[in-house]
């Protein structure tokens, strides 16, 4: 089942006197997000990611196109009730404690008082803030505030979680903690829609991604599809190969001499890898390492954003 489906979704903001200034934030964006996946919407600042999520949650109205959330047109109150949302740059009153913050949002969510307290405590434990429940949040680091934000987004046991730049400004350990929480949620069956300009973050946990630039979708697909799927194996050996050996291994392989003492052989397929290793071993050559090298998401992202055309 698709949890989010958009068709040629577009948004132009009009502002200024007489609404003369217009900014096109989204152009003809069509995507489908499947239940149970972590979907990463990637793009530089100003690409239109926040606008996209705000339209899905009917905080902002689209100018054109259509969007469905959990099988219903956006704006449906029932569907919205099954969503959790961690907005970007959220601010909570600094004089509240972590628990009070969640109780405040619990009230907004219509949770009963007793139930709200249990739920809040349980969520604080889940996000690793149990010891900090009664501390004022002005003492909290950015990472802790984001984890509190995640707890807030989970108050209504959502089926879908929208996270807007959840790890922006969070230190590496805090980022890892957040990623682990997202994966635990995914294991529990929560679908996650993740907005981010931090490619490597998204690359580590997403099942599928979309690349957005200047409001246009440049690519949508699994990580491998978006990366271009080029994988090579690199075999590093001690010493140099003779011209005969190079000929035997074959012209398909690439030989890169790293320095006087080591040679790196780059092969494309698994079959080639095994054949080459067998040959090297039969010649008594010392293999120092074998590694798989994929083109990174960053490589394809930069390629797409600098010269890509919309899908
Ligand atoms: N309320 C608004 N009024 C006018 N322009 C806006 C508004 N919100 C966003 N924009 C513009 O729309 C574009 C996309 O913004 P946004 O969706 O926030 O991108 P992202 O989240 O990818 O950084 C930007 O050019 C931004 O300046
Ligand atoms: Mg944004």
CSV table of C-alpha atoms and ligand atoms in Angstrom, one decimal:
chain,number,residue,atom,x,y,z
A,1,UNK,CA,0.0,0.0,0.0
A,2,UNK,CA,1.1,3.5,-0.7
A,3,UNK,CA,1.1,5.7,2.4
A,4,UNK,CA,1.9,8.9,0.4
A,5,UNK,CA,1.0,9.4,-3.2
A,6,UNK,CA,1.4,12.7,-5.0
A,7,UNK,CA,0.7,13.5,-8.6
A,8,UNK,CA,2.2,16.6,-10.2
A,9,UNK,CA,2.2,18.4,-7.0
A,10,UNK,CA,3.1,22.1,-7.3
A,11,UNK,CA,3.3,25.1,-5.0
A,12,UNK,CA,3.9,28.7,-5.7
A,13,UNK,CA,4.1,31.1,-2.7
A,14,UNK,CA,2.8,34.5,-3.3
A,15,UNK,CA,3.9,37.3,-0.9
A,16,UNK,CA,4.4,41.0,-0.7
A,17,UNK,CA,2.0,43.9,-1.3
A,18,UNK,CA,-0.8,42.7,-3.7
A,19,UNK,CA,0.9,39.3,-3.7
A,20,UNK,CA,3.2,40.4,-6.4
A,21,UNK,CA,6.2,38.4,-5.4
A,22,UNK,CA,6.0,34.7,-6.2
A,23,UNK,CA,8.3,31.9,-5.3
A,24,UNK,CA,8.0,28.5,-7.0
A,25,UNK,CA,8.7,26.0,-4.3
A,26,UNK,CA,7.5,22.8,-6.0
A,27,UNK,CA,6.9,21.8,-9.6
A,28,UNK,CA,5.0,18.7,-10.8
A,29,UNK,CA,6.3,16.4,-8.1
A,30,UNK,CA,5.0,12.9,-8.4
A,31,UNK,CA,6.1,10.3,-5.8
A,32,UNK,CA,4.8,7.2,-4.0
A,33,UNK,CA,6.0,6.2,-0.6
A,34,UNK,CA,5.3,2.6,0.5
A,35,UNK,CA,4.2,1.3,3.8
A,36,UNK,CA,7.0,0.2,6.1
A,37,UNK,CA,9.8,1.9,4.4
A,38,UNK,CA,12.1,4.8,5.3
A,39,UNK,CA,11.8,7.3,2.5
A,40,UNK,CA,14.4,10.0,2.3
A,41,UNK,CA,13.6,13.3,0.5
A,42,UNK,CA,16.9,14.9,-0.2
A,43,UNK,CA,17.8,18.3,-1.5
A,44,UNK,CA,19.8,21.4,-0.8
A,45,UNK,CA,18.4,24.2,1.3
A,46,UNK,CA,15.5,25.8,-0.4
A,47,UNK,CA,14.8,22.8,-2.6
A,48,UNK,CA,11.2,22.5,-1.4
A,49,UNK,CA,11.4,19.6,1.1
A,50,UNK,CA,9.6,21.4,3.9
A,51,UNK,CA,6.9,22.7,1.6
A,52,UNK,CA,6.4,19.1,0.4
A,53,UNK,CA,5.8,17.8,3.9
A,54,UNK,CA,3.7,20.8,4.9
A,55,UNK,CA,1.4,20.1,1.9
A,56,UNK,CA,1.0,16.4,3.0
A,57,UNK,CA,0.1,17.5,6.5
A,58,UNK,CA,-2.2,20.2,5.1
A,59,UNK,CA,-0.3,23.0,6.8
A,60,UNK,CA,0.2,24.6,3.4
A,61,UNK,CA,-2.1,24.3,0.4
A,62,UNK,CA,-0.8,23.1,-2.9
A,63,UNK,CA,-1.3,25.3,-6.0
A,64,UNK,CA,-1.7,22.4,-8.4
A,65,UNK,CA,-1.7,18.6,-8.6
A,66,UNK,CA,-3.0,16.1,-6.0
A,67,UNK,CA,-1.7,14.4,-2.9
A,68,UNK,CA,-3.0,11.4,-0.9
A,69,UNK,CA,-2.0,10.5,2.6
A,70,UNK,CA,-2.9,6.9,3.8
A,71,UNK,CA,-5.2,6.5,0.9
A,72,UNK,CA,-7.2,9.7,1.5
A,73,UNK,CA,-6.9,13.2,-0.1
A,74,UNK,CA,-4.6,15.4,2.1
A,75,UNK,CA,-6.7,17.3,4.6
A,76,UNK,CA,-8.6,14.3,5.8
A,77,UNK,CA,-8.7,14.5,9.6
A,78,UNK,CA,-8.7,10.7,10.1
A,79,UNK,CA,-5.4,10.2,8.1
A,80,UNK,CA,-3.8,13.2,9.8
A,81,UNK,CA,-4.6,11.6,13.1
A,82,UNK,CA,-2.3,8.7,12.2
A,83,UNK,CA,0.7,10.9,11.4
A,84,UNK,CA,3.5,12.1,13.7
A,85,UNK,CA,5.4,15.2,12.8
A,86,UNK,CA,8.8,16.5,13.9
A,87,UNK,CA,9.0,20.0,12.3
A,88,UNK,CA,12.4,21.5,11.5
A,89,UNK,CA,13.8,24.1,14.0
A,90,UNK,CA,11.1,23.4,16.5
A,91,UNK,CA,11.1,25.4,19.7
A,92,UNK,CA,9.7,24.4,23.0
A,93,UNK,CA,9.2,26.7,26.0
A,94,UNK,CA,12.6,26.5,27.8
A,95,UNK,CA,11.0,26.7,31.3
A,96,UNK,CA,9.2,23.4,30.8
A,97,UNK,CA,10.6,20.1,31.8
A,98,UNK,CA,10.8,17.2,29.3
A,99,UNK,CA,7.8,15.6,30.9
A,100,UNK,CA,5.8,18.8,31.0
A,101,UNK,CA,6.5,19.4,27.4
A,102,UNK,CA,5.1,16.0,26.4
A,103,UNK,CA,2.1,16.5,28.6
A,104,UNK,CA,1.4,19.8,27.0
A,105,UNK,CA,1.5,18.2,23.6
A,106,UNK,CA,-0.4,15.2,24.8
A,107,UNK,CA,-3.2,17.6,25.8
A,108,UNK,CA,-3.2,19.1,22.3
A,109,UNK,CA,-3.4,15.6,21.0
A,110,UNK,CA,-6.5,14.9,23.2
A,111,UNK,CA,-4.8,12.3,25.4
A,112,UNK,CA,-6.5,11.7,28.8
A,113,UNK,CA,-4.5,13.0,31.7
A,114,UNK,CA,-3.6,9.7,33.3
A,115,UNK,CA,-2.9,8.0,30.0
A,116,UNK,CA,-0.8,11.0,28.9
A,117,UNK,CA,1.5,10.7,31.8
A,118,UNK,CA,2.1,7.0,31.3
A,119,UNK,CA,2.6,7.5,27.5
A,120,UNK,CA,5.0,10.4,28.1
A,121,UNK,CA,7.1,8.4,30.5
A,122,UNK,CA,7.2,5.5,28.2
A,123,UNK,CA,8.3,7.7,25.3
A,124,UNK,CA,11.0,9.5,27.4
A,125,UNK,CA,12.4,6.1,28.1
A,126,UNK,CA,12.3,5.1,24.5
A,127,UNK,CA,14.2,8.2,23.3
A,128,UNK,CA,16.7,7.8,26.2
A,129,UNK,CA,15.6,10.8,28.2
A,130,UNK,CA,14.2,9.0,31.2
A,131,UNK,CA,16.8,10.4,33.6
A,132,UNK,CA,16.1,13.9,32.2
A,133,UNK,CA,12.3,13.8,32.6
A,134,UNK,CA,12.1,16.4,35.3
A,135,UNK,CA,14.8,18.7,34.1
A,136,UNK,CA,14.1,22.0,32.4
A,137,UNK,CA,14.8,21.8,28.7
A,138,UNK,CA,16.8,24.9,28.6
A,139,UNK,CA,19.7,22.6,29.8
A,140,UNK,CA,19.2,20.3,26.8
A,141,UNK,CA,21.7,19.9,24.0
A,142,UNK,CA,20.4,20.0,20.4
A,143,UNK,CA,20.5,16.2,20.2
A,144,UNK,CA,18.4,15.9,23.4
A,145,UNK,CA,15.9,18.4,22.0
A,146,UNK,CA,15.6,16.5,18.8
A,147,UNK,CA,15.0,13.2,20.8
A,148,UNK,CA,12.3,15.1,22.8
A,149,UNK,CA,10.8,16.2,19.5
A,150,UNK,CA,10.8,12.6,18.3
A,151,UNK,CA,8.9,11.6,21.5
A,152,UNK,CA,6.4,14.4,20.9
A,153,UNK,CA,5.9,13.1,17.3
A,154,UNK,CA,5.2,9.6,18.7
A,155,UNK,CA,2.5,10.6,21.3
A,156,UNK,CA,-0.3,9.5,19.1
A,157,UNK,CA,1.2,6.1,18.1
A,158,UNK,CA,1.5,7.2,14.4
A,159,UNK,CA,1.6,4.9,11.4
A,160,UNK,CA,3.6,7.4,9.5
A,161,UNK,CA,6.3,9.7,10.9
A,162,UNK,CA,7.3,12.9,9.1
A,163,UNK,CA,10.8,14.1,10.2
A,164,UNK,CA,12.1,17.4,8.9
A,165,UNK,CA,15.9,17.7,9.2
A,166,UNK,CA,15.9,15.6,12.4
A,167,UNK,CA,19.6,15.4,12.8
A,168,UNK,CA,20.6,18.9,11.6
A,169,UNK,CA,22.9,20.5,14.2
A,170,UNK,CA,23.2,17.3,16.2
A,171,UNK,CA,26.6,15.9,17.0
A,172,UNK,CA,27.8,12.6,15.5
A,173,UNK,CA,26.9,10.5,18.6
A,174,UNK,CA,23.5,12.1,18.8
A,175,UNK,CA,23.0,11.4,15.1
A,176,UNK,CA,23.8,7.8,15.6
A,177,UNK,CA,21.3,7.6,18.5
A,178,UNK,CA,18.6,9.2,16.3
A,179,UNK,CA,19.3,6.8,13.4
A,180,UNK,CA,19.0,3.8,15.8
A,181,UNK,CA,15.7,5.1,17.0
A,182,UNK,CA,14.4,5.4,13.5
A,183,UNK,CA,15.4,1.9,12.7
A,184,UNK,CA,13.7,0.6,15.8
A,185,UNK,CA,10.5,2.4,14.8
A,186,UNK,CA,10.8,1.0,11.3
A,187,UNK,CA,11.1,-2.5,12.8
A,188,UNK,CA,7.9,-1.8,14.8
A,189,UNK,CA,6.1,-1.1,11.5
A,190,UNK,CA,6.2,2.7,11.4
A,191,UNK,CA,6.7,4.2,8.0
A,192,UNK,CA,9.1,7.1,8.0
A,193,UNK,CA,9.3,10.1,5.6
A,194,UNK,CA,12.6,11.8,6.2
A,195,UNK,CA,13.6,15.3,4.9
A,196,UNK,CA,17.3,16.0,4.9
A,197,UNK,CA,20.1,17.9,3.2
A,198,UNK,CA,22.5,15.5,4.9
A,199,UNK,CA,23.2,12.8,2.3
A,200,UNK,CA,25.3,10.4,4.2
A,201,UNK,CA,22.8,10.4,7.1
A,202,UNK,CA,20.0,9.4,4.8
A,203,UNK,CA,22.1,6.9,2.9
A,204,UNK,CA,22.7,4.9,6.0
A,205,UNK,CA,19.0,4.2,6.8
A,206,UNK,CA,16.7,4.9,3.8
A,207,UNK,CA,15.1,2.2,1.6
A,208,UNK,CA,14.2,4.6,-1.1
A,209,UNK,CA,15.1,8.2,-1.8
A,210,UNK,CA,14.0,11.1,-3.9
A,211,UNK,CA,16.3,14.0,-5.0
A,212,UNK,CA,14.7,17.4,-5.1
A,213,UNK,CA,16.3,20.5,-6.5
A,214,UNK,CA,14.7,23.9,-7.0
A,215,UNK,CA,11.3,22.3,-6.6
A,216,UNK,CA,11.8,19.6,-9.2
A,217,UNK,CA,12.3,15.9,-8.6
A,218,UNK,CA,15.5,14.8,-10.3
A,219,UNK,CA,15.4,11.1,-9.4
A,220,UNK,CA,13.3,8.7,-7.3
A,221,UNK,CA,14.2,5.1,-6.5
A,222,UNK,CA,16.0,2.7,-4.3
A,223,UNK,CA,19.4,3.8,-3.0
A,224,UNK,CA,21.1,1.6,-5.6
A,225,UNK,CA,19.0,3.0,-8.4
A,226,UNK,CA,19.7,6.5,-7.4
A,227,UNK,CA,23.4,5.9,-6.9
A,228,UNK,CA,23.6,4.5,-10.4
A,229,UNK,CA,24.3,1.0,-9.1
A,230,UNK,CA,27.9,0.9,-10.2
A,231,UNK,CA,29.9,-1.4,-8.0
A,232,UNK,CA,33.5,-2.5,-8.5
A,233,UNK,CA,35.7,-4.8,-6.5
A,234,UNK,CA,39.2,-3.7,-5.8
A,235,UNK,CA,41.9,-6.3,-5.1
A,236,UNK,CA,45.1,-5.1,-3.6
A,237,UNK,CA,48.2,-7.3,-3.9
A,238,UNK,CA,51.8,-7.1,-2.8
A,239,UNK,CA,54.3,-6.3,-5.5
A,240,UNK,CA,54.0,-5.9,-9.2
A,241,UNK,CA,52.6,-8.2,-11.9
A,242,UNK,CA,54.5,-9.3,-15.0
A,243,UNK,CA,53.1,-8.3,-18.4
A,244,UNK,CA,52.2,-12.0,-19.0
A,245,UNK,CA,50.2,-12.2,-15.8
A,246,UNK,CA,48.4,-9.0,-16.7
A,247,UNK,CA,47.5,-10.5,-20.1
A,248,UNK,CA,46.3,-13.7,-18.4
A,249,UNK,CA,44.0,-11.8,-16.0
A,250,UNK,CA,42.5,-10.1,-19.0
A,251,UNK,CA,42.0,-6.7,-20.5
A,252,UNK,CA,38.6,-6.2,-18.9
A,253,UNK,CA,40.2,-5.5,-15.6
A,254,UNK,CA,41.9,-2.3,-14.7
A,255,UNK,CA,45.4,-2.3,-13.2
A,256,UNK,CA,46.2,0.6,-11.0
A,257,UNK,CA,49.7,0.7,-9.5
A,258,UNK,CA,49.4,2.3,-6.1
A,259,UNK,CA,53.2,2.5,-5.4
A,260,UNK,CA,56.3,0.4,-5.9
A,261,UNK,CA,55.2,-2.3,-3.6
A,262,UNK,CA,51.4,-2.7,-4.2
A,263,UNK,CA,49.2,-3.1,-7.2
A,264,UNK,CA,45.4,-2.6,-7.2
A,265,UNK,CA,43.3,-4.5,-9.6
A,266,UNK,CA,39.8,-3.3,-10.2
A,267,UNK,CA,37.2,-5.9,-11.5
A,268,UNK,CA,33.6,-5.5,-12.3
A,269,UNK,CA,31.8,-8.8,-11.7
A,270,UNK,CA,31.7,-11.4,-9.0
A,271,UNK,CA,32.8,-14.0,-11.6
A,272,UNK,CA,35.8,-11.9,-12.6
A,273,UNK,CA,36.7,-11.4,-9.0
A,274,UNK,CA,36.8,-15.1,-8.2
A,275,UNK,CA,38.7,-15.9,-11.4
A,276,UNK,CA,41.3,-13.3,-10.7
A,277,UNK,CA,41.7,-14.4,-7.1
A,278,UNK,CA,42.2,-18.0,-8.2
A,279,UNK,CA,44.9,-16.9,-10.7
A,280,UNK,CA,46.7,-14.7,-8.1
A,281,UNK,CA,46.7,-17.5,-5.6
A,282,UNK,CA,48.0,-20.0,-8.2
A,283,UNK,CA,50.9,-17.7,-8.8
A,284,UNK,CA,51.6,-17.5,-5.1
A,285,UNK,CA,50.9,-13.8,-5.0
A,286,UNK,CA,50.0,-12.3,-1.6
A,287,UNK,CA,46.5,-10.7,-1.6
A,288,UNK,CA,46.4,-7.8,0.9
A,289,UNK,CA,42.8,-6.8,0.7
A,290,UNK,CA,39.6,-7.1,-1.3
A,291,UNK,CA,37.0,-4.4,-1.1
A,292,UNK,CA,33.7,-3.5,-2.7
A,293,UNK,CA,33.4,0.1,-3.9
A,294,UNK,CA,30.1,1.7,-4.7
A,295,UNK,CA,29.6,5.1,-6.1
A,296,UNK,CA,28.2,7.1,-3.2
A,297,UNK,CA,24.9,8.9,-3.1
A,298,UNK,CA,26.9,12.1,-2.9
A,299,UNK,CA,28.5,11.4,-6.3
A,300,UNK,CA,25.1,11.0,-8.0
A,301,UNK,CA,23.5,13.8,-6.0
A,302,UNK,CA,26.2,16.3,-7.1
A,303,UNK,CA,25.9,15.0,-10.7
A,304,UNK,CA,22.1,15.4,-10.7
A,305,UNK,CA,22.0,18.7,-9.0
A,306,UNK,CA,24.6,20.3,-11.2
A,307,UNK,CA,23.4,19.0,-14.5
A,308,UNK,CA,20.3,16.9,-14.0
A,309,UNK,CA,17.0,17.2,-15.7
A,310,UNK,CA,13.8,16.5,-13.9
A,311,UNK,CA,12.4,12.9,-14.1
B,1,LIG,N1,5.9,30.9,3.5
B,1,LIG,C1,6.6,31.1,2.5
B,1,LIG,N2,6.5,32.3,1.7
B,1,LIG,C2,7.2,32.5,0.6
B,1,LIG,N3,8.2,31.7,0.2
B,1,LIG,C3,8.4,30.5,0.9
B,1,LIG,C4,7.7,30.2,2.1
B,1,LIG,N4,8.1,29.0,2.6
B,1,LIG,C5,9.1,28.6,1.8
B,1,LIG,N5,9.3,29.5,0.8
B,1,LIG,C6,10.3,29.4,-0.3
B,1,LIG,O1,10.1,28.2,-1.0
B,1,LIG,C7,11.3,27.6,-1.4
B,1,LIG,C8,11.3,26.2,-0.8
B,1,LIG,O2,11.4,26.3,0.6
B,1,LIG,P1,11.4,25.0,1.6
B,1,LIG,O3,10.2,24.2,1.3
B,1,LIG,O4,11.5,25.5,3.0
B,1,LIG,O5,12.7,24.3,1.2
B,1,LIG,P2,13.7,23.2,2.0
B,1,LIG,O6,12.9,22.7,3.1
B,1,LIG,O7,14.1,22.2,1.0
B,1,LIG,O8,14.9,24.0,2.5
B,1,LIG,C9,12.4,28.5,-0.9
B,1,LIG,O9,12.8,29.3,-2.0
B,1,LIG,C10,11.7,29.3,0.2
B,1,LIG,O10,12.3,30.6,0.3
B,2,LIG,MG1,13.3,22.6,5.1
